[in-house]
Structures are given as C-alpha cells and as structure tokens.
mmCIF file of C-alpha atoms and ligand atoms in Angstrom:
data_model
loop_
_atom_site.group_PDB
_atom_site.id
_atom_site.type_symbol
_atom_site.label_atom_id
_atom_site.label_comp_id
_atom_site.label_asym_id
_atom_site.label_seq_id
_atom_site.Cartn_x
_atom_site.Cartn_y
_atom_site.Cartn_z
ATOM 1 C CA MET A 1 35.991 8.655 18.251
ATOM 2 C CA TYR A 2 32.544 10.249 18.499
ATOM 3 C CA PHE A 3 31.443 13.860 18.140
ATOM 4 C CA ARG A 4 28.108 14.542 19.830
ATOM 5 C CA ALA A 5 27.009 17.452 17.667
ATOM 6 C CA TYR A 6 24.080 18.602 19.832
ATOM 7 C CA SER A 7 26.247 18.963 22.974
ATOM 8 C CA GLY A 8 29.690 19.631 21.460
ATOM 9 C CA GLU A 9 31.282 16.678 23.351
ATOM 10 C CA ARG A 10 34.147 14.760 21.751
ATOM 11 C CA LEU A 11 34.330 11.260 23.225
ATOM 12 C CA CYS A 12 36.637 8.255 23.140
ATOM 13 C CA SER A 13 34.923 4.874 22.830
ATOM 14 C CA LYS A 14 35.143 4.202 26.578
ATOM 15 C CA CYS A 15 33.528 7.519 27.520
ATOM 16 C CA PHE A 16 30.957 7.150 24.770
ATOM 17 C CA THR A 17 29.880 3.767 26.185
ATOM 18 C CA LYS A 18 29.844 5.121 29.737
ATOM 19 C CA THR A 19 27.730 8.168 28.888
ATOM 20 C CA PHE A 20 25.440 6.104 26.658
ATOM 21 C CA GLU A 21 24.700 3.536 29.384
ATOM 22 C CA LYS A 22 24.363 6.242 32.019
ATOM 23 C CA ARG A 23 21.789 8.077 29.948
ATOM 24 C CA VAL A 24 19.709 4.913 29.559
ATOM 25 C CA ALA A 25 19.836 4.361 33.338
ATOM 26 C CA ARG A 26 18.870 8.009 33.892
ATOM 27 C CA THR A 27 15.970 7.722 31.429
ATOM 28 C CA VAL A 28 14.679 4.655 33.279
ATOM 29 C CA ALA A 29 14.926 6.515 36.607
ATOM 30 C CA LYS A 30 13.527 9.819 35.314
ATOM 31 C CA TYR A 31 10.325 8.251 34.025
ATOM 32 C CA ASP A 32 10.041 5.508 36.697
ATOM 33 C CA MET A 33 10.084 2.960 33.907
ATOM 34 C CA LEU A 34 11.105 -0.083 35.918
ATOM 35 C CA LYS A 35 10.510 -1.441 39.420
ATOM 36 C CA TYR A 36 13.129 -3.249 41.499
ATOM 37 C CA ASN A 37 11.250 -6.562 41.225
ATOM 38 C CA ASP A 38 10.020 -6.422 37.630
ATOM 39 C CA ARG A 39 10.140 -9.320 35.241
ATOM 40 C CA ILE A 40 11.160 -7.343 32.169
ATOM 41 C CA ALA A 41 10.205 -8.640 28.728
ATOM 42 C CA ILE A 42 12.632 -7.075 26.291
ATOM 43 C CA ALA A 43 11.206 -6.970 22.784
ATOM 44 C CA VAL A 44 14.048 -8.414 20.740
ATOM 45 C CA SER A 45 13.425 -8.348 17.017
ATOM 46 C CA GLY A 46 17.056 -9.253 16.355
ATOM 47 C CA GLY A 47 17.816 -5.840 14.886
ATOM 48 C CA LYS A 48 20.792 -3.933 16.310
ATOM 49 C CA ASP A 49 18.617 -1.563 18.383
ATOM 50 C CA SER A 50 16.870 -4.351 20.237
ATOM 51 C CA LEU A 51 20.112 -6.253 20.860
ATOM 52 C CA ALA A 52 21.731 -3.055 22.128
ATOM 53 C CA LEU A 53 18.786 -2.585 24.495
ATOM 54 C CA LEU A 54 19.126 -6.159 25.713
ATOM 55 C CA ARG A 55 22.831 -5.587 26.394
ATOM 56 C CA VAL A 56 22.306 -2.339 28.325
ATOM 57 C CA LEU A 57 19.274 -3.486 30.318
ATOM 58 C CA ALA A 58 20.998 -6.740 31.272
ATOM 59 C CA LYS A 59 23.800 -4.624 32.780
ATOM 60 C CA ILE A 60 21.371 -2.363 34.651
ATOM 61 C CA GLU A 61 19.196 -5.272 35.773
ATOM 62 C CA ASP A 62 22.272 -6.999 37.236
ATOM 63 C CA ARG A 63 22.144 -4.482 40.085
ATOM 64 C CA PHE A 64 18.587 -5.547 41.044
ATOM 65 C CA PRO A 65 18.578 -9.154 42.276
ATOM 66 C CA ALA A 66 14.775 -9.291 42.640
ATOM 67 C CA SER A 67 14.241 -8.504 38.957
ATOM 68 C CA SER A 68 14.687 -10.719 35.920
ATOM 69 C CA ILE A 69 14.719 -10.327 32.165
ATOM 70 C CA VAL A 70 13.289 -12.398 29.371
ATOM 71 C CA ALA A 71 13.848 -11.740 25.662
ATOM 72 C CA VAL A 72 10.657 -11.958 23.615
ATOM 73 C CA THR A 73 10.603 -12.179 19.832
ATOM 74 C CA VAL A 74 7.699 -11.863 17.432
ATOM 75 C CA ASP A 75 8.159 -13.506 14.032
ATOM 76 C CA GLU A 76 5.869 -11.655 11.627
ATOM 77 C CA GLY A 77 6.824 -13.976 8.800
ATOM 78 C CA ILE A 78 8.897 -11.734 6.541
ATOM 79 C CA SER A 79 11.150 -14.164 4.767
ATOM 80 C CA VAL A 80 14.890 -13.502 4.616
ATOM 81 C CA TYR A 81 14.659 -10.227 6.585
ATOM 82 C CA ARG A 82 13.098 -11.545 9.800
ATOM 83 C CA ASP A 83 14.781 -14.947 9.461
ATOM 84 C CA GLU A 84 18.171 -13.246 9.521
ATOM 85 C CA ALA A 85 17.170 -11.096 12.517
ATOM 86 C CA ILE A 86 15.923 -14.075 14.507
ATOM 87 C CA LYS A 87 19.189 -15.896 13.854
ATOM 88 C CA HIS A 88 21.097 -12.847 15.189
ATOM 89 C CA ALA A 89 18.858 -12.766 18.264
ATOM 90 C CA GLU A 90 19.328 -16.468 18.967
ATOM 91 C CA ASP A 91 23.127 -16.287 18.581
ATOM 92 C CA PHE A 92 23.360 -13.186 20.765
ATOM 93 C CA ILE A 93 21.111 -14.501 23.548
ATOM 94 C CA SER A 94 22.822 -17.889 23.605
ATOM 95 C CA LYS A 95 26.009 -16.111 24.709
ATOM 96 C CA MET A 96 24.282 -14.381 27.654
ATOM 97 C CA ASP A 97 23.869 -15.875 31.115
ATOM 98 C CA ASP A 98 20.375 -16.578 32.394
ATOM 99 C CA VAL A 99 18.380 -14.915 29.641
ATOM 100 C CA GLU A 100 15.347 -16.889 28.591
ATOM 101 C CA HIS A 101 14.147 -16.410 24.994
ATOM 102 C CA VAL A 102 10.432 -16.781 24.220
ATOM 103 C CA LYS A 103 9.191 -16.572 20.624
ATOM 104 C CA VAL A 104 5.838 -16.319 18.965
ATOM 105 C CA SER A 105 4.808 -16.004 15.329
ATOM 106 C CA PHE A 106 1.956 -14.380 13.400
ATOM 107 C CA LYS A 107 1.394 -17.797 11.825
ATOM 108 C CA GLU A 108 0.800 -19.377 15.226
ATOM 109 C CA LEU A 109 -1.393 -16.563 16.568
ATOM 110 C CA PHE A 110 -3.275 -15.332 13.508
ATOM 111 C CA GLY A 111 -2.922 -18.178 11.031
ATOM 112 C CA PHE A 112 -0.899 -16.322 8.372
ATOM 113 C CA THR A 113 2.476 -14.718 7.830
ATOM 114 C CA LEU A 114 2.869 -11.083 6.789
ATOM 115 C CA ASP A 115 4.302 -12.328 3.479
ATOM 116 C CA ASP A 116 1.109 -14.396 2.932
ATOM 117 C CA VAL A 117 -1.215 -11.402 3.196
ATOM 118 C CA VAL A 118 1.024 -9.021 1.242
ATOM 119 C CA LYS A 119 2.061 -11.324 -1.574
ATOM 120 C CA ASN A 120 -1.400 -12.637 -2.364
ATOM 121 C CA GLY A 121 -2.820 -9.105 -2.513
ATOM 122 C CA ILE A 122 -5.060 -9.278 0.614
ATOM 123 C CA VAL A 123 -3.401 -6.230 2.177
ATOM 124 C CA ASP A 124 -3.788 -4.205 -1.028
ATOM 125 C CA ARG A 125 -7.429 -5.170 -1.439
ATOM 126 C CA ALA A 126 -8.103 -4.169 2.170
ATOM 127 C CA GLY A 127 -6.577 -0.751 1.423
ATOM 128 C CA VAL A 128 -4.016 -0.904 4.236
ATOM 129 C CA LYS A 129 -0.224 -0.760 4.254
ATOM 130 C CA PRO A 130 1.894 -3.789 5.220
ATOM 131 C CA CYS A 131 3.457 -1.725 8.017
ATOM 132 C CA THR A 132 0.028 -0.992 9.496
ATOM 133 C CA VAL A 133 -0.834 -4.694 9.612
ATOM 134 C CA CYS A 134 2.638 -5.527 10.912
ATOM 135 C CA GLY A 135 2.681 -2.819 13.598
ATOM 136 C CA ILE A 136 -0.798 -3.455 14.997
ATOM 137 C CA LEU A 137 -0.537 -7.232 15.045
ATOM 138 C CA ARG A 138 3.007 -7.173 16.431
ATOM 139 C CA ARG A 139 1.746 -5.043 19.301
ATOM 140 C CA ARG A 140 -0.900 -7.645 20.078
ATOM 141 C CA ALA A 141 1.575 -10.497 19.687
ATOM 142 C CA LEU A 142 4.026 -8.809 22.050
ATOM 143 C CA ASP A 143 1.359 -8.478 24.688
ATOM 144 C CA ILE A 144 0.484 -12.166 24.343
ATOM 145 C CA VAL A 145 4.087 -13.372 24.460
ATOM 146 C CA ALA A 146 4.934 -11.091 27.415
ATOM 147 C CA LYS A 147 1.994 -12.510 29.376
ATOM 148 C CA ARG A 148 3.101 -16.034 28.511
ATOM 149 C CA ALA A 149 6.564 -15.201 29.844
ATOM 150 C CA GLY A 150 5.066 -13.850 33.085
ATOM 151 C CA ALA A 151 6.389 -10.335 32.427
ATOM 152 C CA THR A 152 5.285 -7.293 34.430
ATOM 153 C CA VAL A 153 6.602 -4.786 31.878
ATOM 154 C CA ILE A 154 7.680 -4.734 28.218
ATOM 155 C CA ALA A 155 10.757 -2.726 27.214
ATOM 156 C CA THR A 156 11.032 -1.767 23.555
ATOM 157 C CA ALA A 157 14.030 -0.328 21.708
ATOM 158 C CA HIS A 158 12.263 2.775 20.365
ATOM 159 C CA THR A 159 14.810 5.559 20.122
ATOM 160 C CA LEU A 160 14.441 9.331 20.356
ATOM 161 C CA ASP A 161 14.072 9.358 16.556
ATOM 162 C CA ASP A 162 11.260 6.756 16.672
ATOM 163 C CA VAL A 163 9.395 8.633 19.392
ATOM 164 C CA VAL A 164 9.552 11.981 17.574
ATOM 165 C CA GLN A 165 8.497 10.285 14.304
ATOM 166 C CA THR A 166 5.502 8.788 16.129
ATOM 167 C CA TYR A 167 4.500 12.181 17.536
ATOM 168 C CA PHE A 168 4.725 13.708 14.044
ATOM 169 C CA MET A 169 2.617 10.912 12.580
ATOM 170 C CA ASN A 170 0.014 11.321 15.326
ATOM 171 C CA MET A 171 -0.041 15.063 14.715
ATOM 172 C CA LEU A 172 -0.551 14.618 10.964
ATOM 173 C CA ARG A 173 -3.446 12.267 11.728
ATOM 174 C CA GLY A 174 -4.927 14.842 14.121
ATOM 175 C CA ASP A 175 -4.232 12.559 17.058
ATOM 176 C CA ILE A 176 -2.052 14.629 19.392
ATOM 177 C CA ASP A 177 -3.994 13.826 22.569
ATOM 178 C CA LYS A 178 -2.385 10.400 23.050
ATOM 179 C CA GLN A 179 -0.359 9.363 26.082
ATOM 180 C CA PRO A 180 3.348 10.289 26.091
ATOM 181 C CA PHE A 181 5.311 7.505 24.385
ATOM 182 C CA GLY A 182 7.252 4.902 26.333
ATOM 183 C CA ILE A 183 6.100 5.986 29.779
ATOM 184 C CA ARG A 184 4.870 3.293 32.120
ATOM 185 C CA THR A 185 1.083 3.403 32.214
ATOM 186 C CA GLU A 186 -0.643 0.663 34.179
ATOM 187 C CA LEU A 187 -3.878 -0.272 32.422
ATOM 188 C CA ASP A 188 -6.005 -3.197 33.437
ATOM 189 C CA GLY A 189 -5.257 -6.314 31.412
ATOM 190 C CA LEU A 190 -2.340 -4.864 29.398
ATOM 191 C CA VAL A 191 1.346 -5.276 30.118
ATOM 192 C CA PRO A 192 2.779 -1.723 30.460
ATOM 193 C CA ARG A 193 5.404 -0.649 27.921
ATOM 194 C CA VAL A 194 8.486 1.453 28.394
ATOM 195 C CA ALA A 195 11.103 2.807 25.997
ATOM 196 C CA PRO A 196 14.472 3.150 27.787
ATOM 197 C CA PHE A 197 16.081 4.584 24.582
ATOM 198 C CA LYS A 198 13.502 7.357 24.467
ATOM 199 C CA LEU A 199 16.174 10.019 25.081
ATOM 200 C CA THR A 200 18.862 8.334 22.985
ATOM 201 C CA PRO A 201 19.309 9.296 19.313
ATOM 202 C CA GLU A 202 19.302 6.448 16.805
ATOM 203 C CA ASN A 203 22.814 7.208 15.529
ATOM 204 C CA GLU A 204 24.184 6.685 19.062
ATOM 205 C CA VAL A 205 22.479 3.307 19.265
ATOM 206 C CA VAL A 206 24.126 2.444 15.943
ATOM 207 C CA MET A 207 27.517 3.513 17.312
ATOM 208 C CA TYR A 208 27.012 1.564 20.543
ATOM 209 C CA ALA A 209 26.035 -1.540 18.569
ATOM 210 C CA TYR A 210 29.072 -1.139 16.332
ATOM 211 C CA LEU A 211 31.477 -0.717 19.274
ATOM 212 C CA HIS A 212 30.127 -3.779 21.044
ATOM 213 C CA ARG A 213 30.074 -6.018 17.995
ATOM 214 C CA ILE A 214 26.355 -6.360 17.905
ATOM 215 C CA PRO A 215 25.491 -7.821 14.501
ATOM 216 C CA PHE A 216 23.887 -5.578 11.884
ATOM 217 C CA GLN A 217 21.352 -6.946 9.445
ATOM 218 C CA SER A 218 22.386 -7.179 5.834
ATOM 219 C CA HIS A 219 18.769 -7.249 4.604
ATOM 220 C CA VAL A 220 16.186 -4.496 4.885
ATOM 221 C CA CYS A 221 12.502 -5.131 5.280
ATOM 222 C CA PRO A 222 11.007 -5.378 1.769
ATOM 223 C CA TYR A 223 7.951 -3.401 2.924
ATOM 224 C CA ALA A 224 9.823 -0.529 4.600
ATOM 225 C CA ARG A 225 9.439 1.904 1.724
ATOM 226 C CA THR A 226 5.690 1.752 1.923
ATOM 227 C CA SER A 227 5.480 3.524 5.242
ATOM 228 C CA MET A 228 4.507 7.079 6.112
ATOM 229 C CA ARG A 229 7.095 6.773 8.885
ATOM 230 C CA ASP A 230 9.786 6.454 6.246
ATOM 231 C CA MET A 231 8.948 9.851 4.767
ATOM 232 C CA ILE A 232 8.949 11.484 8.190
ATOM 233 C CA ARG A 233 12.182 9.736 9.170
ATOM 234 C CA ASN A 234 13.987 11.096 6.092
ATOM 235 C CA PHE A 235 12.767 14.606 6.761
ATOM 236 C CA LEU A 236 13.755 14.527 10.456
ATOM 237 C CA THR A 237 17.167 12.976 9.778
ATOM 238 C CA GLU A 238 18.017 15.729 7.330
ATOM 239 C CA TYR A 239 16.749 18.385 9.692
ATOM 240 C CA GLU A 240 18.743 16.995 12.650
ATOM 241 C CA GLU A 241 21.910 16.902 10.528
ATOM 242 C CA ASN A 242 21.530 20.587 9.709
ATOM 243 C CA TYR A 243 20.243 21.682 13.100
ATOM 244 C CA PRO A 244 21.646 19.361 15.814
ATOM 245 C CA GLY A 245 19.376 19.087 18.832
ATOM 246 C CA THR A 246 16.155 19.384 16.842
ATOM 247 C CA LEU A 247 14.938 15.956 17.928
ATOM 248 C CA TYR A 248 15.205 16.846 21.626
ATOM 249 C CA THR A 249 13.452 20.165 21.049
ATOM 250 C CA ALA A 250 10.690 18.423 19.100
ATOM 251 C CA LEU A 251 10.253 15.797 21.838
ATOM 252 C CA THR A 252 9.908 18.459 24.531
ATOM 253 C CA SER A 253 7.527 20.548 22.431
ATOM 254 C CA PHE A 254 5.290 17.597 21.603
ATOM 255 C CA GLU A 255 5.165 16.424 25.202
ATOM 256 C CA LYS A 256 4.048 19.871 26.305
ATOM 257 C CA LEU A 257 1.176 19.661 23.816
ATOM 258 C CA ILE A 258 0.056 16.169 24.792
ATOM 259 C CA LYS A 259 -2.882 16.185 27.161
ATOM 260 C CA PRO A 260 -3.020 12.659 28.520
ATOM 261 C CA SER A 261 -6.575 11.592 29.035
ATOM 262 C CA SER A 262 -7.491 8.863 31.485
ATOM 263 C CA MET A 263 -8.260 5.888 29.313
ATOM 264 C CA LEU A 264 -11.115 3.640 30.326
ATOM 265 C CA LEU A 265 -10.643 0.160 29.004
ATOM 266 C CA GLN A 266 -13.459 -2.111 27.979
ATOM 267 C CA LYS A 267 -13.431 -5.582 26.481
ATOM 268 C CA CYS A 268 -13.154 -5.856 22.707
ATOM 269 C CA GLU A 269 -16.506 -7.097 21.392
ATOM 270 C CA VAL A 270 -14.765 -9.600 19.120
ATOM 271 C CA CYS A 271 -11.791 -11.039 21.026
ATOM 272 C CA GLY A 272 -12.328 -9.827 24.598
ATOM 273 C CA ALA A 273 -8.903 -8.159 24.823
ATOM 274 C CA PRO A 274 -8.743 -4.905 26.815
ATOM 275 C CA THR A 275 -9.129 -1.869 24.537
ATOM 276 C CA GLY A 276 -10.166 1.774 24.600
ATOM 277 C CA ARG A 277 -12.545 1.137 21.665
ATOM 278 C CA LYS A 278 -15.513 -1.123 20.942
ATOM 279 C CA ILE A 279 -13.446 -3.313 18.675
ATOM 280 C CA CYS A 280 -9.699 -3.430 19.205
ATOM 281 C CA ARG A 281 -7.353 -2.424 16.396
ATOM 282 C CA ALA A 282 -6.048 -5.967 15.982
ATOM 283 C CA CYS A 283 -9.588 -7.249 15.356
ATOM 284 C CA GLU A 284 -10.292 -4.299 13.080
ATOM 285 C CA ILE A 285 -7.265 -5.166 10.942
ATOM 286 C CA LEU A 286 -8.026 -8.877 11.017
ATOM 287 C CA GLY A 287 -11.597 -8.027 9.975
ATOM 288 C CA CYS A 288 -10.302 -6.084 6.954
ATOM 289 C CA LEU A 289 -8.186 -9.085 6.062
ATOM 290 C CA ASP A 290 -11.168 -11.425 6.316
ATOM 291 C CA VAL A 291 -9.835 -13.229 9.343
ATOM 292 C CA GLU A 292 -12.569 -13.706 11.869
ATOM 293 C CA GLU A 293 -11.026 -13.725 15.288
ATOM 294 C CA VAL A 294 -7.794 -13.204 17.184
ATOM 295 C CA PRO A 295 -7.038 -16.117 19.444
ATOM 296 C CA ILE A 296 -6.075 -14.694 22.828
ATOM 297 C CA LYS A 297 -3.793 -17.002 24.756
HETATM 298 FE FE1 SF4 B 301 6.931 -4.438 9.733
HETATM 299 FE FE2 SF4 B 301 6.965 -2.249 8.180
HETATM 300 FE FE3 SF4 B 301 8.874 -2.643 9.990
HETATM 301 FE FE4 SF4 B 301 8.760 -4.169 7.814
HETATM 302 S S1 SF4 B 301 9.161 -1.963 7.877
HETATM 303 S S2 SF4 B 301 9.108 -4.877 9.928
HETATM 304 S S3 SF4 B 301 6.546 -4.347 7.525
HETATM 305 S S4 SF4 B 301 6.685 -2.297 10.401
HETATM 306 ZN ZN1 ZN B 302 -10.243 -7.610 19.564
#
C-alpha cells in the first residue's frame, strides 16, 4: 500500500499505521517533548495534519493517566477556508471521548479578521504579507488560548517538511542562530511548544489522514500563494521526489549549524507579554496595521 522511498520499505496499511504512530511516540521520547502529567494543548486548525496529530496524541496520551489533552483552535477570520476547517475540527472532536475544545478568534483578541486587513488594503499599505500577519498573530493567539485552557505545553502539527522549510527561510533571512524547532524550551511566561511530527514527512501525514478517514479540506487558503514558504516548499518537494531522504539530511545539517543561545526574556514595552525584544512581534505587526495594543488575557 505504501512505498517509503527513503528507507525502501513496502508497507501494508496496518504496518504503515503502526510504524507511523511508533515514530511519533519515539520523536516525543527522543526530544523529551512531553511530561507524564502535562495538560497538552493541541493546536487544531481543522486541517488534516492537526486532526492527525490529535488522533495520534490522544492514543499516546491514553497511556498516561495523569496527563490530559485539550484541542485549541484559532480562527484568523479567513472566510470559507477557515470556516470549513473549524467545522471539520468540531465534527472530529465531537466524536472523541473527553476532549475539550477551546476556540479563540483574531476578531475577539485583536478586533479584526485577517480578511478585514487584507481586503481593505491595510496589509498592503503596511508592506507586509498576509501570511506574516497571520503567522505572528496566530502564535500570540495560541499562547493566549493555551493559557486559558490551563495547558502546560502546546503541540503543533508541523511536519518534517515544515521544519526544514522554516530552517531554509531563517537561513535566507540570515537568522540561523535560532533555537531548534519544536523542542521543548521552558521560557518564563510562555507556554512551551513541541512538534511531535518533526521527524514525519508531510506525505506520510497525508496518507495517515487518508487511511483513518480524517477529512481533507476542499478549499485552500486564498493567501497561500503570497508566501515565501510556498516557493521553498515547491523547491524542497521536487528535490525530495528526486533524491529521497533529502529532508532528513537537511534537518540534521541545519541542526548541526544552529547554535542555540540562551534567550533572556523581558516584558514587551507595549503589551507586557514576555519577549526577547523591546517590542514583541505581535505588537510590531499590530503597530504597522495601526492597531494600538494587543489585549493580553
Ligand atoms: Fe495564514 Fe498564510 Fe496559512 Fe493562509 S496560508 S492560513 S494566510 S499562514
Ligand atoms: Zn507586545
């Protein structure tokens, strides 16, 4: 059923599922991502990756009675695309036992939807891309909603492909010194983030979702083509197809180059949120968009 090109394995659906779930559990253990008594906020956008993560982590978490999971969803306000995803998330979670679902929206936190600031030209006039606004504010929103849900850690569905794309983007911006991606780093005032799919290629997440009838979205984000990530994704996908295993090699190479620096956090001068800079990135973006302050809840 599945040919794993980088290892030469040919797998039936049962063995594919088993090896897939085992690798996620091994990734969690290898990087000490989770503790036995964590309250894990799983970032569920409603896309197939996040629902697949919810499914796998719920199975792993079942073995740890002192831990609990909560699904957290950020609604950026992208009509049709995010509405469909949220519907998928709600349907999926409603069929699970004991999984709480906590949602928050850009509208509630920042006073506008992403559509508002893109469609009326504010994003263009500020000289930023919709994905930059979306990514930075979603990060802040996730932190807020995870704290509201009493979470001790946030798990995101970033795959091996996402992590390598991020490293490439950081490199092209001359920013290679950042912390390794998806590794638990406890910083005062911030909920640590982990990426249990960090060693799992995107196409395997797609296959897992397909096999387990996780719904796929029929709409794509209308702003997706505007991103630098998109260009890098296309390049890496083509490269991996021609040279299987490239993504793993790239991950290892990048992580050898990264020199994690101890980050001292201070309070953002505008909103008071913990940040490594004078003004946090969320406030910087909101400043560009002529919004004065980020309400921290
Ligand atoms: Fe947000 Fe860009 Fe992703 Fe759309 S493609 S959800 S705008 S980050
Ligand atoms: Zn701030």
